[in-house]
Short mmCIF file of C-alpha atoms in Angstrom, two decimals:
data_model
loop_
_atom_site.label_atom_id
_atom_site.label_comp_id
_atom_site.label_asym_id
_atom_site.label_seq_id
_atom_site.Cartn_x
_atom_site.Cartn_y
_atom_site.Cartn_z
CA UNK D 1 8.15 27.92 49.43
CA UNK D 2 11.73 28.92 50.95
CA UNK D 3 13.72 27.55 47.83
CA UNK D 4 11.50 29.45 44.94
CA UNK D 5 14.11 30.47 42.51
CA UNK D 6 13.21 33.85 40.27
CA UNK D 7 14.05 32.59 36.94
CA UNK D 8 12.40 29.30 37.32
CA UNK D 9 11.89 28.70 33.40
CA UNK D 10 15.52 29.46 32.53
CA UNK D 11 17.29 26.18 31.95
CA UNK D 12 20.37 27.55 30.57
CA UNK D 13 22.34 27.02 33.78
CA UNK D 14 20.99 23.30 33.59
CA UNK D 15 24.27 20.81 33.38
CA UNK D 16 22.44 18.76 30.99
CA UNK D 17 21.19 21.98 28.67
CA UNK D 18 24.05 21.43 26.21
CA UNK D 19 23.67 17.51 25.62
CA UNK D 20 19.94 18.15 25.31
CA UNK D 21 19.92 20.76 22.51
CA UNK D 22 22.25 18.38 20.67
CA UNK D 23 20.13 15.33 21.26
CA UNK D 24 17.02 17.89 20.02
CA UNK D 25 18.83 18.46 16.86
CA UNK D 26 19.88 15.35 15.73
CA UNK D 27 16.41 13.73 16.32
CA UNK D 28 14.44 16.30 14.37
CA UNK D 29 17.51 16.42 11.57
CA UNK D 30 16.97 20.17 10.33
CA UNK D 31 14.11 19.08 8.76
CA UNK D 32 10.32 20.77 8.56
CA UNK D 33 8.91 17.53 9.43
CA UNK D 34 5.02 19.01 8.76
CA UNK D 35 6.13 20.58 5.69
CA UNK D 36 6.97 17.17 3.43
CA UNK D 37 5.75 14.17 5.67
CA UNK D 38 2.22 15.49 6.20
CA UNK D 39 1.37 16.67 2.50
CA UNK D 40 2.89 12.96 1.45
CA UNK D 41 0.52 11.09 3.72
CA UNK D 42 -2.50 13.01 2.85
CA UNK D 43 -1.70 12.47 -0.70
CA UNK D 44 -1.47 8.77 -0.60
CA UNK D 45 -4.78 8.62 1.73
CA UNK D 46 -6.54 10.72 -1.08
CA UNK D 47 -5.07 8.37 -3.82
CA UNK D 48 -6.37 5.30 -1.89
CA UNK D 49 -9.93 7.14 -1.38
CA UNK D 50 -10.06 8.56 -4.50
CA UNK D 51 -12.00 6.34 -6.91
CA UNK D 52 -15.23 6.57 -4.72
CA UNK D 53 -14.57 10.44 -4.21
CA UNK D 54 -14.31 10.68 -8.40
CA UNK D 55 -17.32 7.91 -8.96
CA UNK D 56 -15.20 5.66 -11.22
CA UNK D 57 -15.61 2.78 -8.52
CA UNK D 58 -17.88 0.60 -10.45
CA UNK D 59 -16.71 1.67 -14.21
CA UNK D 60 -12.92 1.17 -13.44
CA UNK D 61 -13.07 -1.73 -10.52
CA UNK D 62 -8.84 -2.75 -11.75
CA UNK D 63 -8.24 1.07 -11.46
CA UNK D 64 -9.61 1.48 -8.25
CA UNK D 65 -7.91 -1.61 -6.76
CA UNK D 66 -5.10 -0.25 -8.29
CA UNK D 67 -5.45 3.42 -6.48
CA UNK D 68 -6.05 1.80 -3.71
CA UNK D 69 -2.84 -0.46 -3.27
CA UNK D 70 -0.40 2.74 -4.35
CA UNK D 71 -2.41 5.31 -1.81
CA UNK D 72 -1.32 2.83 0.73
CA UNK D 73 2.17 2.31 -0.55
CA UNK D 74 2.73 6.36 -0.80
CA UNK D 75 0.59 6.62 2.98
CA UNK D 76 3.46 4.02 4.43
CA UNK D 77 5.92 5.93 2.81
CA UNK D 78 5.02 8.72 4.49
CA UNK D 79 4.71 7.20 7.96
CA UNK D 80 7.98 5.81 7.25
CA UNK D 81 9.88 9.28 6.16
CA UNK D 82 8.08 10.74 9.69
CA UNK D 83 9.05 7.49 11.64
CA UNK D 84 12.71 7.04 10.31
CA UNK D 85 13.60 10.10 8.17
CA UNK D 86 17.47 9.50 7.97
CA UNK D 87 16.65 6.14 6.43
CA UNK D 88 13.69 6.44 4.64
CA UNK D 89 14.72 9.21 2.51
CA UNK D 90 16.17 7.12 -0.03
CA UNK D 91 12.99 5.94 -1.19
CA UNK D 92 11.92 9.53 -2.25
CA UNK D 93 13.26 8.28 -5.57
CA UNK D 94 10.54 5.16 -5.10
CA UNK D 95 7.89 7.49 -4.38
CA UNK D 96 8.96 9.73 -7.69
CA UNK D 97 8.58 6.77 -9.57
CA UNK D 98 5.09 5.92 -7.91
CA UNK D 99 4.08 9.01 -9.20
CA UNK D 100 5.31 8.89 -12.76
CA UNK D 101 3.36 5.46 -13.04
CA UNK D 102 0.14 6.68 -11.35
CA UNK D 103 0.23 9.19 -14.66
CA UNK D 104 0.29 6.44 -16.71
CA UNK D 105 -1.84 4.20 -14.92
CA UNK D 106 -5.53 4.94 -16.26
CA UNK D 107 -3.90 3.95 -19.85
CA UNK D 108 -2.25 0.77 -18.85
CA UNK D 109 -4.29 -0.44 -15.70
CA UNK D 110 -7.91 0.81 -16.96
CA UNK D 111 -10.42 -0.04 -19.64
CA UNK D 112 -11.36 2.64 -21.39
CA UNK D 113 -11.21 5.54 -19.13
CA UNK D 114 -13.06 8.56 -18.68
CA UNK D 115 -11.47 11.94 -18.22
CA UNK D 116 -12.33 11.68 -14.46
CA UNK D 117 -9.73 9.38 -13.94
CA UNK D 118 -7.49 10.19 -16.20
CA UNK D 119 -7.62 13.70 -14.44
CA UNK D 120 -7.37 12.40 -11.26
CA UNK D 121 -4.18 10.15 -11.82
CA UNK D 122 -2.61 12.69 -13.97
CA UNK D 123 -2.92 15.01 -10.79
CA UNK D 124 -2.21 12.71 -8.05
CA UNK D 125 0.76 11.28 -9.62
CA UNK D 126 2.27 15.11 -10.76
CA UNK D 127 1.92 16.02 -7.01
CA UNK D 128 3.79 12.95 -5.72
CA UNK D 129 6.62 13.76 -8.39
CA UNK D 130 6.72 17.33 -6.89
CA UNK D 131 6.47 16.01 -3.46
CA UNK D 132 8.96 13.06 -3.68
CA UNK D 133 11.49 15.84 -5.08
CA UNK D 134 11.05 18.07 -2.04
CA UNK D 135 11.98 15.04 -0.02
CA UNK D 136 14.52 14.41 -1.92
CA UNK D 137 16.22 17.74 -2.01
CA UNK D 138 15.16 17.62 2.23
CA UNK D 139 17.27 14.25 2.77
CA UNK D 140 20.30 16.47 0.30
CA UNK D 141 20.31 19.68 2.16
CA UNK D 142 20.21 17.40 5.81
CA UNK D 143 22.66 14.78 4.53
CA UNK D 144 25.82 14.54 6.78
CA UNK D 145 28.61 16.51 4.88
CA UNK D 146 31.50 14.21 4.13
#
């Protein structure tokens, strides 16, 4: 116990403090990683789930094949935007488009829908549109500045 410094949790006077803090920053990118990356996943897990959580399973089996395949597409987005932000990003404009055609969907992929669904795709698809614009304007604000 002879070489117990008093400000043991300071690491300011560290020589690698500086090179740290940088390394810190460019990893997490200025970015609220929670704040767009978890909402996204949970989205596409509820899109995937959400045929047997409305009860148009058995009336709708195309739809709900269909849900299914773009829950996982926006639920791999989403891993992918956490995983690899500064390259992922891009596809924000995919995922805005996943959501304009999950509006449609019901009409095009369904027989003869019931309001259930119709509801349900009309909501899941505005909230990827919303959410695929907040990533968007994310990978904007973080872009480097030329």
């Amino acid at each position: 116990m002879a070489n117990v410094h008093p400000t043991r949790g300071d690491i300011t006077s560290h020589p690698d403090a500086l090179e740290m803090r940088d390394r810190y920053a460019r990893v997490l990118g200025g970015r609220d990683v929670a704040l767009v990356d978890g909402p996204v996943f949970l989205l596409g897990l509820y899109c995937a789930v959400s045929p047997w959580v409305v009860h148009y399973s058995t009336s709708q089996p195309a739809l709900t094949t269909h849900n299914l395949i773009i829950g996982i597409a926006i639920g791999l987005l989403a891993l992918g935007f956490t995983r690899a932000p500064e390259r992922m990003y891009g596809l924000s404009w995919a995922m805005c488009a996943l959501g304009a055609w999950m509006i449609v969907a019901p009409w095009i992929v369904g027989a003869n829908p019931d309001a259930g669904a119709v509801w349900n795709n009309i909501i899941i698809g505005a909230l990827a549109v919303i959410l695929a614009l907040v990533c968007a304007g994310t990978a904007a604000k973080s872009a480097p500045k030329p």
